[in-house]
mmCIF file of C-alpha atoms in Angstrom:
data_model
loop_
_atom_site.group_PDB
_atom_site.id
_atom_site.type_symbol
_atom_site.label_atom_id
_atom_site.label_comp_id
_atom_site.label_asym_id
_atom_site.label_seq_id
_atom_site.Cartn_x
_atom_site.Cartn_y
_atom_site.Cartn_z
ATOM 1 C CA MET A 1 -33.622 7.861 -5.095
ATOM 2 C CA GLU A 2 -36.469 7.828 -7.583
ATOM 3 C CA THR A 3 -40.120 9.294 -5.922
ATOM 4 C CA ASP A 4 -43.073 7.689 -6.049
ATOM 5 C CA GLU A 5 -44.537 10.443 -8.151
ATOM 6 C CA GLU A 6 -41.767 9.302 -10.498
ATOM 7 C CA GLN A 7 -42.185 5.713 -10.837
ATOM 8 C CA PHE A 8 -46.076 6.320 -11.484
ATOM 9 C CA PHE A 9 -44.919 8.417 -14.451
ATOM 10 C CA TYR A 10 -42.882 5.945 -15.747
ATOM 11 C CA LEU A 11 -45.714 3.147 -15.313
ATOM 12 C CA MET A 12 -48.156 5.499 -17.055
ATOM 13 C CA GLU A 13 -45.394 6.021 -19.703
ATOM 14 C CA GLU A 14 -44.778 2.296 -19.962
ATOM 15 C CA LEU A 15 -48.835 1.610 -20.290
ATOM 16 C CA LYS A 16 -48.637 4.279 -23.486
ATOM 17 C CA SER A 17 -46.271 1.982 -24.970
ATOM 18 C CA LEU A 18 -47.988 -0.985 -24.644
ATOM 19 C CA THR A 19 -51.176 0.597 -25.446
ATOM 20 C CA ALA A 20 -49.358 1.593 -29.034
ATOM 21 C CA ALA A 21 -48.130 -2.457 -29.098
ATOM 22 C CA ALA A 22 -51.994 -3.586 -29.356
ATOM 23 C CA GLY A 23 -52.510 -1.645 -31.697
ATOM 24 C CA GLY A 24 -54.510 1.546 -29.862
ATOM 25 C CA GLN A 25 -53.876 5.422 -29.717
ATOM 26 C CA VAL A 26 -54.168 7.242 -26.436
ATOM 27 C CA ALA A 27 -56.386 9.973 -26.802
ATOM 28 C CA ALA A 28 -56.324 11.348 -23.151
ATOM 29 C CA VAL A 29 -55.090 10.529 -19.908
ATOM 30 C CA CYS A 30 -56.229 10.597 -16.531
ATOM 31 C CA THR A 31 -55.460 10.608 -13.016
ATOM 32 C CA GLN A 32 -56.162 10.052 -9.945
ATOM 33 C CA ASN A 33 -54.492 9.771 -6.118
ATOM 34 C CA ARG A 34 -56.676 8.099 -3.692
ATOM 35 C CA LEU A 35 -55.382 7.023 -0.543
ATOM 36 C CA ARG A 36 -57.620 3.560 -1.085
ATOM 37 C CA ALA A 37 -59.327 2.313 -4.051
ATOM 38 C CA GLU A 38 -63.476 2.716 -4.244
ATOM 39 C CA PRO A 39 -64.119 -0.942 -4.163
ATOM 40 C CA SER A 40 -67.486 -0.472 -6.531
ATOM 41 C CA THR A 41 -65.662 1.377 -9.530
ATOM 42 C CA TYR A 42 -61.440 1.378 -7.983
ATOM 43 C CA ILE A 43 -62.099 5.219 -9.020
ATOM 44 C CA GLY A 44 -64.148 7.941 -7.432
ATOM 45 C CA LYS A 45 -67.458 9.494 -8.073
ATOM 46 C CA GLY A 46 -66.186 12.407 -9.402
ATOM 47 C CA LYS A 47 -63.283 10.930 -11.576
ATOM 48 C CA VAL A 48 -65.947 8.467 -13.110
ATOM 49 C CA ASP A 49 -67.888 11.479 -14.298
ATOM 50 C CA GLU A 50 -64.731 13.593 -15.666
ATOM 51 C CA ILE A 51 -63.630 9.979 -17.704
ATOM 52 C CA LYS A 52 -66.952 10.484 -19.158
ATOM 53 C CA GLN A 53 -66.628 14.138 -19.934
ATOM 54 C CA LEU A 54 -63.153 12.689 -21.537
ATOM 55 C CA ILE A 55 -64.742 10.402 -23.650
ATOM 56 C CA GLU A 56 -67.782 12.075 -25.213
ATOM 57 C CA THR A 57 -65.087 15.063 -25.675
ATOM 58 C CA THR A 58 -61.892 12.845 -27.431
ATOM 59 C CA GLU A 59 -64.733 10.259 -28.986
ATOM 60 C CA ALA A 60 -62.598 7.524 -27.521
ATOM 61 C CA ASN A 61 -64.154 3.769 -27.364
ATOM 62 C CA THR A 62 -62.085 2.235 -24.919
ATOM 63 C CA VAL A 63 -60.970 3.108 -21.342
ATOM 64 C CA ILE A 64 -57.571 1.633 -20.206
ATOM 65 C CA PHE A 65 -56.652 1.400 -16.259
ATOM 66 C CA ASN A 66 -53.212 0.407 -14.996
ATOM 67 C CA ASN A 67 -54.124 -1.998 -12.230
ATOM 68 C CA GLU A 68 -55.867 -5.036 -12.028
ATOM 69 C CA LEU A 69 -59.523 -4.449 -11.779
ATOM 70 C CA SER A 70 -61.838 -6.718 -10.065
ATOM 71 C CA PRO A 71 -64.870 -8.560 -11.560
ATOM 72 C CA SER A 72 -67.506 -6.293 -10.285
ATOM 73 C CA GLN A 73 -65.405 -3.107 -10.775
ATOM 74 C CA LEU A 74 -65.113 -4.163 -14.377
ATOM 75 C CA ARG A 75 -68.901 -4.585 -15.179
ATOM 76 C CA ASN A 76 -69.480 -1.369 -12.714
ATOM 77 C CA LEU A 77 -67.101 0.947 -14.861
ATOM 78 C CA ALA A 78 -68.226 -0.491 -18.270
ATOM 79 C CA ARG A 79 -72.101 0.136 -17.176
ATOM 80 C CA LEU A 80 -71.510 3.809 -16.183
ATOM 81 C CA LEU A 81 -69.043 4.695 -19.229
ATOM 82 C CA GLU A 82 -70.643 2.928 -21.599
ATOM 83 C CA VAL A 83 -67.591 2.529 -23.337
ATOM 84 C CA LYS A 84 -65.446 -0.901 -23.610
ATOM 85 C CA VAL A 85 -63.211 -0.920 -20.111
ATOM 86 C CA ILE A 86 -59.885 -3.547 -20.004
ATOM 87 C CA ASP A 87 -57.424 -3.106 -17.433
ATOM 88 C CA ARG A 88 -53.347 -3.673 -17.633
ATOM 89 C CA THR A 89 -53.856 -7.499 -17.076
ATOM 90 C CA GLN A 90 -56.312 -7.821 -20.192
ATOM 91 C CA LEU A 91 -54.002 -5.239 -22.257
ATOM 92 C CA ILE A 92 -51.187 -6.886 -21.780
ATOM 93 C CA LEU A 93 -52.876 -10.782 -22.646
ATOM 94 C CA ASP A 94 -54.270 -8.958 -25.814
ATOM 95 C CA ILE A 95 -50.166 -8.478 -26.819
ATOM 96 C CA PHE A 96 -49.607 -11.049 -25.834
ATOM 97 C CA SER A 97 -52.389 -13.062 -27.939
ATOM 98 C CA LYS A 98 -51.057 -10.953 -31.357
ATOM 99 C CA ARG A 99 -47.080 -12.003 -30.639
ATOM 100 C CA ALA A 100 -47.742 -15.183 -30.218
ATOM 101 C CA LYS A 101 -46.603 -17.710 -33.150
ATOM 102 C CA SER A 102 -45.722 -21.083 -32.128
ATOM 103 C CA ARG A 103 -48.275 -23.513 -31.283
ATOM 104 C CA GLU A 104 -47.211 -23.082 -27.198
ATOM 105 C CA GLY A 105 -47.235 -19.586 -27.493
ATOM 106 C CA LYS A 106 -50.228 -19.405 -28.908
ATOM 107 C CA LEU A 107 -51.994 -22.202 -25.903
ATOM 108 C CA GLN A 108 -50.387 -20.456 -23.176
ATOM 109 C CA VAL A 109 -51.958 -17.224 -24.237
ATOM 110 C CA GLU A 110 -55.218 -18.381 -24.326
ATOM 111 C CA LEU A 111 -55.294 -20.483 -21.131
ATOM 112 C CA ALA A 112 -53.906 -16.660 -19.351
ATOM 113 C CA GLN A 113 -56.982 -15.500 -21.354
ATOM 114 C CA LEU A 114 -59.838 -17.711 -20.553
ATOM 115 C CA GLU A 115 -58.364 -17.898 -16.536
ATOM 116 C CA TYR A 116 -58.375 -14.477 -16.472
ATOM 117 C CA LEU A 117 -62.290 -13.942 -18.221
ATOM 118 C CA LEU A 118 -63.626 -17.184 -16.298
ATOM 119 C CA PRO A 119 -64.416 -14.987 -13.223
ATOM 120 C CA ARG A 120 -65.437 -11.898 -15.092
ATOM 121 C CA LEU A 121 -68.030 -13.923 -17.342
ATOM 122 C CA SER A 122 -70.613 -12.042 -15.943
ATOM 123 C CA GLY A 123 -72.395 -8.946 -17.329
ATOM 124 C CA HIS A 124 -70.435 -9.092 -20.291
ATOM 125 C CA GLY A 125 -72.907 -10.408 -22.716
ATOM 126 C CA LEU A 126 -70.062 -12.921 -24.390
ATOM 127 C CA ASN A 127 -71.240 -14.959 -27.056
ATOM 128 C CA LEU A 128 -68.490 -17.989 -27.116
ATOM 129 C CA SER A 129 -68.665 -20.116 -30.211
ATOM 130 C CA ARG A 130 -69.101 -23.687 -28.888
ATOM 131 C CA GLN A 131 -67.511 -26.366 -29.998
ATOM 132 C CA GLY A 132 -69.010 -30.147 -29.824
ATOM 133 C CA GLY A 133 -72.849 -30.136 -28.133
ATOM 134 C CA GLY A 134 -74.976 -32.786 -28.525
ATOM 135 C CA ILE A 135 -77.209 -35.111 -25.927
ATOM 136 C CA GLY A 136 -75.802 -34.408 -22.421
ATOM 137 C CA THR A 137 -74.268 -31.000 -22.847
ATOM 138 C CA ARG A 138 -76.912 -28.617 -21.607
ATOM 139 C CA GLY A 139 -79.125 -29.283 -18.651
ATOM 140 C CA PRO A 140 -83.021 -27.988 -18.301
ATOM 141 C CA GLY A 141 -82.719 -24.148 -17.686
ATOM 142 C CA GLU A 142 -79.280 -23.860 -18.004
ATOM 143 C CA THR A 143 -78.609 -20.295 -18.968
ATOM 144 C CA LYS A 144 -76.303 -18.996 -21.429
ATOM 145 C CA LEU A 145 -73.660 -18.071 -18.491
ATOM 146 C CA GLU A 146 -73.922 -20.985 -17.369
ATOM 147 C CA THR A 147 -73.045 -22.819 -20.924
ATOM 148 C CA ASP A 148 -70.343 -20.210 -21.546
ATOM 149 C CA GLN A 149 -68.914 -21.059 -18.575
ATOM 150 C CA ARG A 150 -68.786 -24.751 -18.948
ATOM 151 C CA HIS A 151 -67.125 -24.064 -22.088
ATOM 152 C CA ILE A 152 -64.325 -22.324 -20.904
ATOM 153 C CA ARG A 153 -63.471 -24.682 -18.116
ATOM 154 C CA ASN A 154 -63.476 -27.346 -20.860
ATOM 155 C CA ARG A 155 -61.400 -25.206 -23.405
ATOM 156 C CA ILE A 156 -59.192 -24.704 -20.207
ATOM 157 C CA HIS A 157 -59.080 -28.200 -19.512
ATOM 158 C CA ASP A 158 -58.042 -29.173 -23.128
ATOM 159 C CA ILE A 159 -55.629 -26.743 -23.300
ATOM 160 C CA LYS A 160 -53.996 -28.246 -20.045
ATOM 161 C CA GLN A 161 -53.612 -31.503 -21.642
ATOM 162 C CA GLN A 162 -52.146 -30.330 -24.981
ATOM 163 C CA LEU A 163 -49.210 -28.096 -23.099
ATOM 164 C CA SER A 164 -48.777 -31.093 -21.223
ATOM 165 C CA HIS A 165 -47.885 -33.199 -24.013
ATOM 166 C CA ILE A 166 -45.599 -30.488 -25.102
ATOM 167 C CA VAL A 167 -44.112 -29.819 -22.191
ATOM 168 C CA SER A 168 -43.487 -33.756 -21.653
ATOM 169 C CA HIS A 169 -41.543 -33.428 -24.999
ATOM 170 C CA ARG A 170 -39.299 -30.269 -23.818
ATOM 171 C CA GLU A 171 -38.452 -31.957 -21.021
ATOM 172 C CA ARG A 172 -36.942 -34.893 -23.096
ATOM 173 C CA TYR A 173 -35.135 -32.507 -25.365
ATOM 174 C CA ARG A 174 -33.672 -30.948 -22.409
ATOM 175 C CA SER A 175 -32.696 -34.071 -20.668
ATOM 176 C CA GLN A 176 -30.560 -35.252 -23.598
ATOM 177 C CA ARG A 177 -29.358 -31.718 -23.667
ATOM 178 C CA LYS A 178 -28.085 -32.494 -20.161
ATOM 179 C CA ARG A 179 -27.039 -35.680 -20.530
ATOM 180 C CA ASN A 180 -24.661 -34.423 -23.728
ATOM 181 C CA HIS A 181 -23.819 -31.527 -21.529
ATOM 182 C CA GLN A 182 -24.181 -28.572 -24.028
ATOM 183 C CA THR A 183 -23.250 -25.318 -22.760
ATOM 184 C CA GLN A 184 -26.641 -23.001 -22.062
ATOM 185 C CA ILE A 185 -26.430 -19.436 -21.482
ATOM 186 C CA ALA A 186 -30.588 -17.611 -21.349
ATOM 187 C CA LEU A 187 -31.004 -13.813 -22.378
ATOM 188 C CA VAL A 188 -32.918 -12.173 -19.659
ATOM 189 C CA GLY A 189 -34.464 -9.010 -19.082
ATOM 190 C CA TYR A 190 -37.071 -6.438 -19.270
ATOM 191 C CA THR A 191 -38.986 -6.124 -22.195
ATOM 192 C CA ASN A 192 -37.690 -3.622 -24.440
ATOM 193 C CA ALA A 193 -34.010 -4.134 -22.855
ATOM 194 C CA GLY A 194 -32.606 -5.142 -26.558
ATOM 195 C CA LYS A 195 -32.528 -8.837 -25.614
ATOM 196 C CA SER A 196 -33.323 -9.723 -29.373
ATOM 197 C CA THR A 197 -30.798 -6.868 -31.120
ATOM 198 C CA LEU A 198 -28.351 -8.553 -29.011
ATOM 199 C CA PHE A 199 -29.308 -12.450 -29.595
ATOM 200 C CA ASN A 200 -29.306 -11.885 -33.504
ATOM 201 C CA LYS A 201 -25.526 -10.026 -33.190
ATOM 202 C CA LEU A 202 -24.171 -12.750 -30.876
ATOM 203 C CA THR A 203 -25.780 -15.969 -32.959
ATOM 204 C CA ALA A 204 -26.195 -14.533 -36.124
ATOM 205 C CA ALA A 205 -29.608 -15.590 -36.337
ATOM 206 C CA ASP A 206 -33.120 -13.530 -37.602
ATOM 207 C CA SER A 207 -35.436 -13.518 -34.575
ATOM 208 C CA PHE A 208 -37.929 -10.277 -34.687
ATOM 209 C CA GLN A 209 -36.427 -7.109 -33.200
ATOM 210 C CA GLU A 210 -38.004 -4.153 -33.500
ATOM 211 C CA ASP A 211 -38.356 -0.940 -30.395
ATOM 212 C CA MET A 212 -41.556 -1.918 -28.720
ATOM 213 C CA VAL A 213 -43.089 -4.006 -25.783
ATOM 214 C CA PHE A 214 -42.733 -7.321 -26.204
ATOM 215 C CA ALA A 215 -41.427 -7.786 -29.280
ATOM 216 C CA THR A 216 -40.324 -11.386 -28.597
ATOM 217 C CA LEU A 217 -42.944 -13.742 -26.958
ATOM 218 C CA ASP A 218 -41.879 -17.160 -28.233
ATOM 219 C CA PRO A 219 -37.954 -18.328 -26.954
ATOM 220 C CA MET A 220 -35.555 -18.925 -29.871
ATOM 221 C CA THR A 221 -32.621 -20.846 -29.126
ATOM 222 C CA ARG A 222 -29.439 -20.764 -31.251
ATOM 223 C CA LYS A 223 -25.809 -22.061 -31.103
ATOM 224 C CA MET A 224 -23.032 -19.479 -30.674
ATOM 225 C CA PHE A 225 -18.987 -19.638 -30.754
ATOM 226 C CA LEU A 226 -16.984 -17.954 -28.312
ATOM 227 C CA PRO A 227 -13.334 -16.531 -28.922
ATOM 228 C CA SER A 228 -11.940 -20.450 -28.230
ATOM 229 C CA GLY A 229 -14.210 -21.778 -30.519
ATOM 230 C CA MET A 230 -15.981 -23.396 -28.149
ATOM 231 C CA LYS A 231 -20.135 -24.198 -29.157
ATOM 232 C CA VAL A 232 -22.619 -22.870 -26.723
ATOM 233 C CA LEU A 233 -26.381 -22.815 -27.283
ATOM 234 C CA MET A 234 -28.034 -19.362 -26.668
ATOM 235 C CA THR A 235 -31.757 -18.822 -25.882
ATOM 236 C CA ASP A 236 -33.808 -15.447 -25.846
ATOM 237 C CA THR A 237 -36.773 -15.455 -23.332
ATOM 238 C CA VAL A 238 -40.000 -12.931 -23.248
ATOM 239 C CA GLY A 239 -38.936 -10.022 -21.546
ATOM 240 C CA PHE A 240 -40.635 -9.327 -18.536
ATOM 241 C CA ILE A 241 -42.558 -6.623 -17.064
ATOM 242 C CA GLN A 242 -43.694 -4.887 -13.568
ATOM 243 C CA GLN A 243 -46.596 -6.182 -12.618
ATOM 244 C CA LEU A 244 -46.704 -9.044 -14.741
ATOM 245 C CA PRO A 245 -50.378 -10.538 -14.476
ATOM 246 C CA THR A 246 -49.967 -13.897 -12.340
ATOM 247 C CA SER A 247 -51.956 -15.741 -15.104
ATOM 248 C CA LEU A 248 -49.125 -14.817 -17.769
ATOM 249 C CA ILE A 249 -46.463 -16.537 -15.500
ATOM 250 C CA ALA A 250 -48.125 -19.345 -14.592
ATOM 251 C CA ALA A 251 -49.150 -20.013 -18.380
ATOM 252 C CA PHE A 252 -45.597 -19.281 -19.043
ATOM 253 C CA ARG A 253 -43.500 -21.223 -16.230
ATOM 254 C CA SER A 254 -43.029 -24.393 -18.385
ATOM 255 C CA THR A 255 -40.884 -22.343 -20.829
ATOM 256 C CA LEU A 256 -39.434 -20.196 -18.649
ATOM 257 C CA GLU A 257 -37.892 -23.804 -16.978
ATOM 258 C CA GLU A 258 -35.538 -23.471 -19.723
ATOM 259 C CA ILE A 259 -34.052 -20.345 -17.643
ATOM 260 C CA LYS A 260 -33.033 -22.381 -14.830
ATOM 261 C CA GLU A 261 -31.381 -25.011 -16.769
ATOM 262 C CA ALA A 262 -29.076 -22.854 -18.066
ATOM 263 C CA ASP A 263 -25.459 -22.677 -17.000
ATOM 264 C CA LEU A 264 -25.177 -18.699 -17.631
ATOM 265 C CA LEU A 265 -27.795 -16.235 -17.186
ATOM 266 C CA LEU A 266 -26.779 -12.654 -19.247
ATOM 267 C CA HIS A 267 -29.290 -10.250 -17.310
ATOM 268 C CA ILE A 268 -30.055 -7.111 -20.037
ATOM 269 C CA VAL A 269 -30.708 -4.050 -18.553
ATOM 270 C CA ASP A 270 -31.608 -1.240 -20.846
ATOM 271 C CA SER A 271 -29.193 1.795 -19.506
ATOM 272 C CA SER A 272 -30.879 4.479 -21.693
ATOM 273 C CA HIS A 273 -34.125 4.393 -19.798
ATOM 274 C CA PRO A 274 -34.923 6.640 -17.044
ATOM 275 C CA ASP A 275 -36.531 3.677 -14.874
ATOM 276 C CA TYR A 276 -33.939 1.322 -15.382
ATOM 277 C CA ILE A 277 -33.075 0.394 -11.537
ATOM 278 C CA GLN A 278 -36.340 -0.355 -11.089
ATOM 279 C CA HIS A 279 -36.765 -2.651 -14.110
ATOM 280 C CA GLU A 280 -33.116 -4.240 -12.694
ATOM 281 C CA ASN A 281 -34.957 -4.699 -9.170
ATOM 282 C CA THR A 282 -37.884 -6.098 -10.959
ATOM 283 C CA VAL A 283 -36.062 -8.761 -13.544
ATOM 284 C CA ASN A 284 -34.115 -9.486 -10.438
ATOM 285 C CA GLU A 285 -37.385 -10.587 -8.203
ATOM 286 C CA LEU A 286 -38.924 -12.571 -11.087
ATOM 287 C CA LEU A 287 -36.026 -14.802 -11.564
ATOM 288 C CA LYS A 288 -35.991 -15.352 -7.744
ATOM 289 C CA GLU A 289 -39.934 -16.276 -7.788
ATOM 290 C CA LEU A 290 -38.797 -18.652 -10.889
ATOM 291 C CA GLY A 291 -36.041 -20.468 -8.492
ATOM 292 C CA THR A 292 -32.945 -19.031 -10.033
ATOM 293 C CA ASP A 293 -31.059 -18.669 -6.606
ATOM 294 C CA GLY A 294 -27.379 -20.082 -7.494
ATOM 295 C CA LEU A 295 -27.029 -19.601 -10.757
ATOM 296 C CA PRO A 296 -24.154 -17.154 -12.291
ATOM 297 C CA VAL A 297 -25.371 -13.756 -13.842
ATOM 298 C CA LEU A 298 -23.551 -11.377 -16.336
ATOM 299 C CA THR A 299 -25.738 -7.920 -16.212
ATOM 300 C CA VAL A 300 -25.352 -6.544 -19.356
ATOM 301 C CA TYR A 301 -25.716 -2.319 -19.236
ATOM 302 C CA ASN A 302 -26.897 -2.360 -23.149
ATOM 303 C CA LYS A 303 -27.259 0.988 -25.243
ATOM 304 C CA LYS A 304 -24.391 2.945 -23.584
ATOM 305 C CA ASP A 305 -24.666 5.247 -27.083
ATOM 306 C CA GLN A 306 -28.017 6.055 -25.689
ATOM 307 C CA GLN A 307 -27.395 6.054 -22.120
ATOM 308 C CA LEU A 308 -28.476 8.656 -19.526
ATOM 309 C CA GLU A 309 -26.176 10.811 -18.391
ATOM 310 C CA HIS A 310 -26.644 9.873 -14.554
ATOM 311 C CA PHE A 311 -25.820 6.132 -15.536
ATOM 312 C CA PHE A 312 -24.061 4.363 -13.021
ATOM 313 C CA PRO A 313 -24.402 0.478 -12.525
ATOM 314 C CA SER A 314 -26.057 -0.550 -9.711
ATOM 315 C CA LEU A 315 -23.598 -3.837 -9.360
ATOM 316 C CA LYS A 316 -19.940 -3.636 -8.283
ATOM 317 C CA GLU A 317 -18.894 -6.340 -10.365
ATOM 318 C CA ASP A 318 -20.364 -8.869 -12.707
ATOM 319 C CA TYR A 319 -21.458 -6.352 -15.481
ATOM 320 C CA ILE A 320 -20.251 -4.945 -18.696
ATOM 321 C CA VAL A 321 -21.560 -1.949 -20.510
ATOM 322 C CA ILE A 322 -21.852 -2.132 -24.073
ATOM 323 C CA SER A 323 -23.840 -1.426 -27.305
ATOM 324 C CA ALA A 324 -25.520 -4.353 -29.032
ATOM 325 C CA PHE A 325 -24.815 -2.081 -32.423
ATOM 326 C CA CYS A 326 -20.613 -1.980 -32.087
ATOM 327 C CA ASP A 327 -18.713 -4.924 -33.083
ATOM 328 C CA GLU A 328 -15.984 -4.691 -30.789
ATOM 329 C CA ASP A 329 -18.332 -4.454 -27.844
ATOM 330 C CA ILE A 330 -19.806 -8.068 -29.075
ATOM 331 C CA GLU A 331 -16.852 -9.130 -29.287
ATOM 332 C CA ARG A 332 -15.965 -7.732 -25.251
ATOM 333 C CA LEU A 333 -19.332 -9.314 -24.247
ATOM 334 C CA LYS A 334 -18.181 -12.574 -25.880
ATOM 335 C CA THR A 335 -14.845 -12.636 -24.181
ATOM 336 C CA ALA A 336 -16.475 -11.895 -21.002
ATOM 337 C CA ILE A 337 -19.392 -14.935 -21.448
ATOM 338 C CA GLU A 338 -16.386 -16.819 -21.631
ATOM 339 C CA GLU A 339 -14.195 -15.460 -18.655
ATOM 340 C CA LYS A 340 -17.810 -16.316 -16.363
ATOM 341 C CA LEU A 341 -18.057 -19.608 -17.934
ATOM 342 C CA LYS A 342 -14.551 -20.610 -17.362
ATOM 343 C CA LYS A 343 -15.403 -19.978 -13.030
ATOM 344 C CA LYS A 344 -17.312 -23.147 -13.148
ATOM 345 C CA MET A 345 -14.717 -25.497 -15.049
ATOM 346 C CA HIS A 346 -12.357 -27.742 -14.723
ATOM 347 C CA PRO A 347 -8.485 -27.463 -16.266
ATOM 348 C CA TYR A 348 -7.011 -30.195 -18.221
ATOM 349 C CA VAL A 349 -4.363 -31.092 -20.237
ATOM 350 C CA VAL A 350 -4.082 -34.046 -22.695
ATOM 351 C CA SER A 351 -1.523 -35.370 -25.551
ATOM 352 C CA VAL A 352 -3.692 -35.619 -29.088
ATOM 353 C CA PRO A 353 -2.108 -37.551 -31.802
ATOM 354 C CA THR A 354 -1.444 -35.703 -34.972
ATOM 355 C CA GLY A 355 -4.056 -38.070 -36.850
ATOM 356 C CA ASP A 356 -6.694 -37.648 -34.460
ATOM 357 C CA GLY A 357 -8.233 -34.835 -35.948
ATOM 358 C CA LYS A 358 -11.401 -35.434 -34.830
ATOM 359 C CA ARG A 359 -10.401 -35.763 -31.291
ATOM 360 C CA LEU A 360 -8.830 -31.881 -31.682
ATOM 361 C CA SER A 361 -12.428 -30.748 -33.047
ATOM 362 C CA LEU A 362 -14.167 -32.225 -30.226
ATOM 363 C CA LEU A 363 -12.194 -30.771 -27.691
ATOM 364 C CA LYS A 364 -12.390 -27.166 -29.624
ATOM 365 C CA ALA A 365 -16.034 -27.281 -30.082
ATOM 366 C CA ASN A 366 -17.130 -28.995 -26.174
ATOM 367 C CA THR A 367 -13.846 -27.211 -23.574
ATOM 368 C CA LEU A 368 -12.311 -23.613 -23.326
ATOM 369 C CA VAL A 369 -8.931 -24.306 -25.686
ATOM 370 C CA SER A 370 -6.544 -22.148 -23.534
ATOM 371 C CA THR A 371 -3.125 -23.734 -25.793
ATOM 372 C CA LEU A 372 -2.486 -25.708 -28.461
ATOM 373 C CA GLN A 373 1.313 -26.795 -29.539
ATOM 374 C CA PHE A 374 3.027 -29.470 -31.309
ATOM 375 C CA ASP A 375 5.225 -31.414 -30.251
ATOM 376 C CA GLU A 376 7.857 -32.573 -33.027
ATOM 377 C CA GLN A 377 9.203 -35.013 -31.268
ATOM 378 C CA ASN A 378 6.650 -37.064 -30.294
ATOM 379 C CA GLN A 379 4.390 -35.812 -32.840
ATOM 380 C CA HIS A 380 1.472 -34.623 -30.690
ATOM 381 C CA TYR A 381 -0.134 -31.989 -29.834
ATOM 382 C CA ILE A 382 -0.584 -31.110 -26.582
ATOM 383 C CA VAL A 383 -4.082 -29.468 -25.814
ATOM 384 C CA SER A 384 -4.758 -27.627 -22.160
ATOM 385 C CA GLY A 385 -7.800 -26.079 -21.413
ATOM 386 C CA LEU A 386 -11.166 -26.049 -19.072
ATOM 387 C CA VAL A 387 -13.993 -28.262 -19.347
ATOM 388 C CA PHE A 388 -16.921 -29.012 -17.398
ATOM 389 C CA ARG A 389 -16.547 -31.939 -15.203
ATOM 390 C CA ASP A 390 -20.121 -32.773 -16.029
ATOM 391 C CA HIS A 391 -19.575 -33.230 -19.791
ATOM 392 C CA PRO A 392 -19.302 -36.693 -21.561
ATOM 393 C CA VAL A 393 -15.533 -34.993 -23.248
ATOM 394 C CA TYR A 394 -14.454 -34.820 -19.721
ATOM 395 C CA ASP A 395 -14.429 -38.952 -19.160
ATOM 396 C CA GLN A 396 -12.502 -39.104 -22.899
ATOM 397 C CA ILE A 397 -9.678 -36.427 -21.375
ATOM 398 C CA MET A 398 -9.101 -38.009 -17.904
ATOM 399 C CA LYS A 399 -8.771 -42.068 -19.900
ATOM 400 C CA ASN A 400 -6.781 -40.733 -22.657
ATOM 401 C CA LYS A 401 -4.542 -38.127 -20.261
#
């Protein structure tokens, strides 16, 4: 069983990874064990002095805290330490800002950054560029801080309007997919669990993959073919992390709604990470928060080639252990996905004339075909398989049985 000390160690190692992902280099690590946080500076006075000495020794220009700091704590620490002070939330927002590529992703990150920044404006000496201006934009005696706050609130309003248009467009596209019942599978998991590598292997896509946190930020959807020939849509999603900023969850909620529409979730777990159980629990908690209760889940323990000696699955069933770099494992995973989907499908048997190739192709692409036999006497194909009841092809099958 993991102790609090071990958990703290893993979180600090994760903070180092986040710092590297943001382009920083760790000069020194300083920790403190307190019963409660100091209201004004989060850490004690002696620890502040210790960090000041470390800054002088290492010539560090930034201090990063692993917990979210209040606006007053940030201001007080920046004044006392005389260098830039940021917290875990700000660090994650910075990484997201660098990684966002799509227009929606950039807007979502900017929204989260501005909502984080608004209560922390005072004392930061921010010089924000002002778009617009003119008569009525500045009242008599208005301070620069008030102007900055107004600018940010206006920008937040503008971003929310732009995002609402993007969300409504996606909802129309989602409704269309639902009407056509294109089977959807969503990859979810802790950051750096290997989701993008698996996504590329399963779909032959070319999404960005690298051994770093938050390598994928913008969701990507590609088609994938199961062993039976049935086509499904697979979506790669942003990785989860412990203490994920609430502002980011809120900003990316519309994107994460895609997860709720999936027919199956593939929960990817890095079985080589010493804290994999906590990672697994973090993802499960966030999925619950997103309202995915009731959705079928297949847990995929990845990186078996680097697996821990003491690794053991936390589940009794509905899991598979693989390496994304093993072709045999990829085929095993596709078969496991197919078996999982079968539990939600309805059996059928239908006769198709030899000349109706279009109908045969339709069945192969949209249903799980189990058998395909040729009846020489009647010159028909006898097709048996499984189909989703709410798929449009189900009605066609029932009519022509």
